[in-house]
PDB file of C-alpha atoms in Angstrom:
ATOM      1  CA  UNK A  29     -13.886 -13.821  -5.555  1.00 96.00           C
ATOM      2  CA  UNK A  30     -11.187 -12.050  -3.546  1.00 98.00           C
ATOM      3  CA  UNK A  31     -11.229  -8.830  -1.368  1.00 98.00           C
ATOM      4  CA  UNK A  32      -8.852  -6.560  -2.936  1.00 98.00           C
ATOM      5  CA  UNK A  33      -7.651  -3.402  -0.898  1.00 98.00           C
ATOM      6  CA  UNK A  34      -5.354  -0.979  -2.426  1.00 98.00           C
ATOM      7  CA  UNK A  35      -3.750   1.426   0.217  1.00 98.00           C
ATOM      8  CA  UNK A  36      -2.678   4.526  -2.031  1.00 98.00           C
ATOM      9  CA  UNK A  37      -0.532   6.350  -0.237  1.00 98.00           C
ATOM     10  CA  UNK A  38       0.523   9.220  -2.624  1.00 95.00           C
ATOM     11  CA  UNK A  39       0.095  12.429  -1.229  1.00 94.00           C
ATOM     12  CA  UNK A  40      -0.656  13.625  -4.829  1.00 94.00           C
ATOM     13  CA  UNK A  41      -4.541  12.513  -6.498  1.00 94.00           C
ATOM     14  CA  UNK A  42      -3.294  10.824 -10.085  1.00 95.00           C
ATOM     15  CA  UNK A  43       0.355  10.615  -9.168  1.00 96.00           C
ATOM     16  CA  UNK A  44       2.263   7.995 -10.391  1.00 98.00           C
ATOM     17  CA  UNK A  45       2.347   5.383  -7.680  1.00 98.00           C
ATOM     18  CA  UNK A  46      -1.708   6.251  -7.927  1.00 98.00           C
ATOM     19  CA  UNK A  47      -2.231   6.236 -11.274  1.00 98.00           C
ATOM     20  CA  UNK A  48      -1.056   2.444 -11.019  1.00 98.00           C
ATOM     21  CA  UNK A  49      -3.304   1.647  -8.122  1.00 98.00           C
ATOM     22  CA  UNK A  50      -6.112   2.673 -10.427  1.00 98.00           C
ATOM     23  CA  UNK A  51      -4.381   0.153 -13.272  1.00 98.00           C
ATOM     24  CA  UNK A  52      -4.087  -2.863 -11.014  1.00 98.00           C
ATOM     25  CA  UNK A  53      -7.642  -2.179  -9.649  1.00 98.00           C
ATOM     26  CA  UNK A  54      -9.179  -1.904 -12.817  1.00 98.00           C
ATOM     27  CA  UNK A  55      -7.399  -5.371 -13.495  1.00 98.00           C
ATOM     28  CA  UNK A  56      -8.453  -6.971 -10.358  1.00 98.00           C
ATOM     29  CA  UNK A  57     -11.784  -5.671 -11.337  1.00 98.00           C
ATOM     30  CA  UNK A  58     -12.197  -6.963 -14.595  1.00 98.00           C
ATOM     31  CA  UNK A  59     -10.816 -10.147 -13.531  1.00 98.00           C
ATOM     32  CA  UNK A  60     -13.836 -10.549 -10.882  1.00 98.00           C
ATOM     33  CA  UNK A  61     -12.571  -9.284  -7.837  1.00 98.00           C
ATOM     34  CA  UNK A  62     -13.877  -6.690  -5.294  1.00 98.00           C
ATOM     35  CA  UNK A  63     -11.366  -4.229  -4.974  1.00 98.00           C
ATOM     36  CA  UNK A  64     -11.744  -1.254  -3.010  1.00 98.00           C
ATOM     37  CA  UNK A  65      -8.837   2.001  -3.477  1.00 98.00           C
ATOM     38  CA  UNK A  66      -8.008   4.032   0.069  1.00 98.00           C
ATOM     39  CA  UNK A  67      -6.271   7.198  -1.010  1.00 98.00           C
ATOM     40  CA  UNK A  68      -4.336   8.121   2.330  1.00 97.00           C
ATOM     41  CA  UNK A  69      -4.072  12.070   1.364  1.00 96.00           C
ATOM     42  CA  UNK A  70      -8.166  12.227   1.697  1.00 97.00           C
ATOM     43  CA  UNK A  71      -7.817  10.730   5.183  1.00 98.00           C
ATOM     44  CA  UNK A  72      -7.330  11.892   8.835  1.00 98.00           C
ATOM     45  CA  UNK A  73      -4.595   9.670  10.269  1.00 97.00           C
ATOM     46  CA  UNK A  74      -3.065  11.151  13.207  1.00 97.00           C
ATOM     47  CA  UNK A  75       0.805  10.024  13.901  1.00 96.00           C
ATOM     48  CA  UNK A  76       1.683   7.634  16.541  1.00 94.00           C
ATOM     49  CA  UNK A  77       2.472   9.101  20.133  1.00 93.00           C
ATOM     50  CA  UNK A  78       4.359   5.825  21.404  1.00 90.00           C
ATOM     51  CA  UNK A  79       1.452   6.233  24.847  1.00 90.00           C
ATOM     52  CA  UNK A  80       1.631   2.418  24.506  1.00 88.00           C
ATOM     53  CA  UNK A  81      -2.214   1.929  25.188  1.00 88.00           C
ATOM     54  CA  UNK A  82      -2.608  -0.376  22.283  1.00 87.00           C
ATOM     55  CA  UNK A  83       0.373  -2.183  23.057  1.00 78.00           C
ATOM     56  CA  UNK A  84       0.810  -5.903  22.029  1.00 67.00           C
ATOM     57  CA  UNK A  85      -2.577  -5.185  19.971  1.00 67.00           C
ATOM     58  CA  UNK A  86      -4.495  -5.884  22.988  1.00 73.00           C
ATOM     59  CA  UNK A  87      -6.672  -2.403  23.389  1.00 80.00           C
ATOM     60  CA  UNK A  88      -7.698   0.328  20.775  1.00 85.00           C
ATOM     61  CA  UNK A  89      -5.662   3.526  19.927  1.00 91.00           C
ATOM     62  CA  UNK A  90      -6.957   6.090  21.493  1.00 92.00           C
ATOM     63  CA  UNK A  91      -6.393   8.504  19.211  1.00 93.00           C
ATOM     64  CA  UNK A  92      -9.838   9.644  17.263  1.00 94.00           C
ATOM     65  CA  UNK A  93      -9.203   9.403  13.301  1.00 97.00           C
ATOM     66  CA  UNK A  94      -9.844   7.226  10.220  1.00 98.00           C
ATOM     67  CA  UNK A  95      -7.226   4.515  11.187  1.00 97.00           C
ATOM     68  CA  UNK A  96      -9.495   2.104  12.921  1.00 96.00           C
ATOM     69  CA  UNK A  97     -11.866   1.885   9.606  1.00 97.00           C
ATOM     70  CA  UNK A  98      -8.730   1.384   7.544  1.00 98.00           C
ATOM     71  CA  UNK A  99      -7.212  -1.384   9.853  1.00 97.00           C
ATOM     72  CA  UNK A 100     -10.816  -2.995   9.683  1.00 97.00           C
ATOM     73  CA  UNK A 101     -10.578  -3.252   5.829  1.00 98.00           C
ATOM     74  CA  UNK A 102      -7.271  -4.358   6.360  1.00 98.00           C
ATOM     75  CA  UNK A 103      -7.961  -7.127   8.430  1.00 98.00           C
ATOM     76  CA  UNK A 104     -11.332  -8.221   6.039  1.00 98.00           C
ATOM     77  CA  UNK A 105      -8.881  -7.950   3.060  1.00 98.00           C
ATOM     78  CA  UNK A 106      -7.599 -11.265   1.119  1.00 98.00           C
ATOM     79  CA  UNK A 107      -5.052  -9.158  -0.938  1.00 98.00           C
ATOM     80  CA  UNK A 108      -3.625  -5.920   0.595  1.00 98.00           C
ATOM     81  CA  UNK A 109      -1.660  -3.568  -2.104  1.00 98.00           C
ATOM     82  CA  UNK A 110       0.835  -0.799  -0.632  1.00 98.00           C
ATOM     83  CA  UNK A 111       1.579   1.689  -3.277  1.00 98.00           C
ATOM     84  CA  UNK A 112       4.021   4.187  -2.261  1.00 98.00           C
ATOM     85  CA  UNK A 113       5.874   6.932  -4.254  1.00 97.00           C
ATOM     86  CA  UNK A 114       9.753   6.762  -2.940  1.00 97.00           C
ATOM     87  CA  UNK A 115      11.461   9.651  -0.984  1.00 93.00           C
ATOM     88  CA  UNK A 116      14.619   9.975  -0.413  1.00 93.00           C
ATOM     89  CA  UNK A 117      14.902   5.845  -0.766  1.00 93.00           C
ATOM     90  CA  UNK A 118      12.013   4.787   1.278  1.00 95.00           C
ATOM     91  CA  UNK A 119       8.341   4.707   1.323  1.00 97.00           C
ATOM     92  CA  UNK A 120       6.369   8.453   2.023  1.00 97.00           C
ATOM     93  CA  UNK A 121       5.208   9.512   5.134  1.00 96.00           C
ATOM     94  CA  UNK A 122       1.627   8.800   4.845  1.00 97.00           C
ATOM     95  CA  UNK A 123       2.119   4.842   4.481  1.00 98.00           C
ATOM     96  CA  UNK A 124       4.994   4.779   6.932  1.00 98.00           C
ATOM     97  CA  UNK A 125       2.457   6.829   9.217  1.00 97.00           C
ATOM     98  CA  UNK A 126      -0.388   4.081   8.784  1.00 98.00           C
ATOM     99  CA  UNK A 127       2.132   1.206   9.186  1.00 97.00           C
ATOM    100  CA  UNK A 128       3.188   2.221  12.978  1.00 95.00           C
ATOM    101  CA  UNK A 129      -0.661   3.019  13.887  1.00 95.00           C
ATOM    102  CA  UNK A 130      -1.419  -0.422  12.801  1.00 94.00           C
ATOM    103  CA  UNK A 131      -0.256  -1.556  16.123  1.00 91.00           C
ATOM    104  CA  UNK A 132      -3.828  -2.467  17.774  1.00 91.00           C
ATOM    105  CA  UNK A 133      -5.096  -4.630  15.049  1.00 92.00           C
ATOM    106  CA  UNK A 134      -1.700  -6.143  13.169  1.00 92.00           C
ATOM    107  CA  UNK A 135      -2.133  -9.751  14.878  1.00 92.00           C
ATOM    108  CA  UNK A 136      -5.336  -9.752  13.029  1.00 94.00           C
ATOM    109  CA  UNK A 137      -3.698  -8.454   9.648  1.00 97.00           C
ATOM    110  CA  UNK A 138      -2.672 -12.567   8.993  1.00 96.00           C
ATOM    111  CA  UNK A 139      -3.059 -14.777   6.099  1.00 98.00           C
ATOM    112  CA  UNK A 140      -2.659 -12.050   3.208  1.00 98.00           C
ATOM    113  CA  UNK A 141      -1.328 -11.893   0.040  1.00 98.00           C
ATOM    114  CA  UNK A 142       0.523  -8.143  -0.440  1.00 98.00           C
ATOM    115  CA  UNK A 143       1.456  -6.930  -3.525  1.00 98.00           C
ATOM    116  CA  UNK A 144       3.635  -3.403  -3.700  1.00 98.00           C
ATOM    117  CA  UNK A 145       3.784  -0.536  -5.930  1.00 98.00           C
ATOM    118  CA  UNK A 146       6.823   1.923  -5.825  1.00 98.00           C
ATOM    119  CA  UNK A 147       7.299   4.571  -8.456  1.00 98.00           C
ATOM    120  CA  UNK A 148      10.557   6.699  -8.117  1.00 97.00           C
ATOM    121  CA  UNK A 149      12.183   9.531 -10.409  1.00 96.00           C
ATOM    122  CA  UNK A 150      15.579   7.482 -10.195  1.00 94.00           C
ATOM    123  CA  UNK A 151      15.921   4.556 -12.938  1.00 94.00           C
ATOM    124  CA  UNK A 152      17.949   2.245 -11.274  1.00 93.00           C
ATOM    125  CA  UNK A 153      16.076  -0.825  -9.680  1.00 93.00           C
ATOM    126  CA  UNK A 154      18.665  -1.609  -6.977  1.00 93.00           C
ATOM    127  CA  UNK A 155      17.595   1.677  -5.389  1.00 91.00           C
ATOM    128  CA  UNK A 156      14.316   0.702  -4.485  1.00 95.00           C
ATOM    129  CA  UNK A 157      15.671  -2.038  -2.408  1.00 96.00           C
ATOM    130  CA  UNK A 158      15.603   0.106   0.992  1.00 95.00           C
ATOM    131  CA  UNK A 159      12.163   0.767   0.442  1.00 97.00           C
ATOM    132  CA  UNK A 160      10.969  -2.926  -0.388  1.00 97.00           C
ATOM    133  CA  UNK A 161      12.856  -4.364   2.527  1.00 97.00           C
ATOM    134  CA  UNK A 162      10.885  -1.894   4.914  1.00 97.00           C
ATOM    135  CA  UNK A 163       7.601  -2.578   3.397  1.00 98.00           C
ATOM    136  CA  UNK A 164       8.725  -6.126   3.673  1.00 98.00           C
ATOM    137  CA  UNK A 165       9.503  -5.800   7.527  1.00 97.00           C
ATOM    138  CA  UNK A 166       6.382  -4.871   8.027  1.00 97.00           C
ATOM    139  CA  UNK A 167       4.827  -7.347   6.082  1.00 98.00           C
ATOM    140  CA  UNK A 168       7.111 -10.444   6.690  1.00 96.00           C
ATOM    141  CA  UNK A 169       8.604  -9.848  10.112  1.00 96.00           C
ATOM    142  CA  UNK A 170       5.309  -8.622  11.638  1.00 95.00           C
ATOM    143  CA  UNK A 171       1.955  -9.952   9.776  1.00 97.00           C
ATOM    144  CA  UNK A 172       1.928 -13.730  10.339  1.00 96.00           C
ATOM    145  CA  UNK A 173       0.908 -15.618   7.162  1.00 97.00           C
ATOM    146  CA  UNK A 174       1.589 -12.741   4.960  1.00 97.00           C
ATOM    147  CA  UNK A 175       2.978 -14.012   1.132  1.00 98.00           C
ATOM    148  CA  UNK A 176       4.290 -11.758  -1.250  1.00 98.00           C
ATOM    149  CA  UNK A 177       2.923 -12.028  -4.401  1.00 98.00           C
ATOM    150  CA  UNK A 178       4.275  -9.643  -6.839  1.00 98.00           C
ATOM    151  CA  UNK A 179       6.566  -5.939  -6.737  1.00 98.00           C
ATOM    152  CA  UNK A 180       5.799  -3.115  -9.665  1.00 98.00           C
ATOM    153  CA  UNK A 181       8.373  -0.622 -10.010  1.00 98.00           C
ATOM    154  CA  UNK A 182       7.360   2.429 -11.785  1.00 97.00           C
ATOM    155  CA  UNK A 183      11.306   3.681 -12.233  1.00 97.00           C
ATOM    156  CA  UNK A 184      11.966   7.500 -13.847  1.00 96.00           C
ATOM    157  CA  UNK A 185       8.950   8.960 -13.418  1.00 97.00           C
ATOM    158  CA  UNK A 186       9.328  12.272 -11.478  1.00 93.00           C
ATOM    159  CA  UNK A 187       6.213  14.391 -12.684  1.00 95.00           C
ATOM    160  CA  UNK A 188       2.548  13.619 -12.314  1.00 94.00           C
ATOM    161  CA  UNK A 189       1.303  11.012 -15.427  1.00 95.00           C
ATOM    162  CA  UNK A 190       4.478  10.029 -16.253  1.00 95.00           C
ATOM    163  CA  UNK A 191       4.191   6.442 -15.824  1.00 97.00           C
ATOM    164  CA  UNK A 192       1.439   6.240 -18.168  1.00 97.00           C
ATOM    165  CA  UNK A 193       4.163   6.102 -20.746  1.00 97.00           C
ATOM    166  CA  UNK A 194       6.063   3.091 -19.079  1.00 97.00           C
ATOM    167  CA  UNK A 195       5.560  -0.274 -19.455  1.00 97.00           C
ATOM    168  CA  UNK A 196       4.593  -0.371 -15.696  1.00 98.00           C
ATOM    169  CA  UNK A 197       0.803   1.327 -16.694  1.00 98.00           C
ATOM    170  CA  UNK A 198       0.154  -1.764 -18.781  1.00 98.00           C
ATOM    171  CA  UNK A 199       1.855  -4.348 -16.097  1.00 98.00           C
ATOM    172  CA  UNK A 200      -0.146  -3.057 -13.061  1.00 98.00           C
ATOM    173  CA  UNK A 201      -3.483  -3.977 -14.818  1.00 98.00           C
ATOM    174  CA  UNK A 202      -2.052  -7.154 -15.874  1.00 98.00           C
ATOM    175  CA  UNK A 203      -0.888  -7.633 -12.300  1.00 98.00           C
ATOM    176  CA  UNK A 204      -4.139  -6.935 -10.980  1.00 98.00           C
ATOM    177  CA  UNK A 205      -5.986  -9.270 -13.485  1.00 98.00           C
ATOM    178  CA  UNK A 206      -3.418 -12.029 -12.126  1.00 97.00           C
ATOM    179  CA  UNK A 207      -4.741 -11.654  -8.315  1.00 97.00           C
TER     180      UNK A 207
END
């Protein structure tokens, strides 16, 4: 049994990327894994101020919000799913803010399996490359021993719930089962 942590960064509850998180979670749970979803919009997360107090992951962040708890869950997880709607060809601000705030613990977020879930109104797969490269910059270049295990794209989905009518909805469940 693996500990699977899904980080849903959609600002919309039941938004398209959030719905895919739920399907992935259901698949992982049905396969016998312990899966937990964090919905970032419900968390108090301040922007990084660049104060340097946590430089090189040697001291905790001075800010008092929900980030320390989230980072601890990331450290404890075996598998991390990063899910984001794609806005202007990059991840949403909620996920980027969490990544920026990972500095105090990023060296402890090691040897993890990563899955990426991206949704966008755009139908062009190559338009997602910039977002994927940003996510890979964090996971591959900053987190020791990380392994990308899967990418799921929900394309052509603008309105809330549209993803339910795409192959990505079923694929998210199946991807979760394969963890």
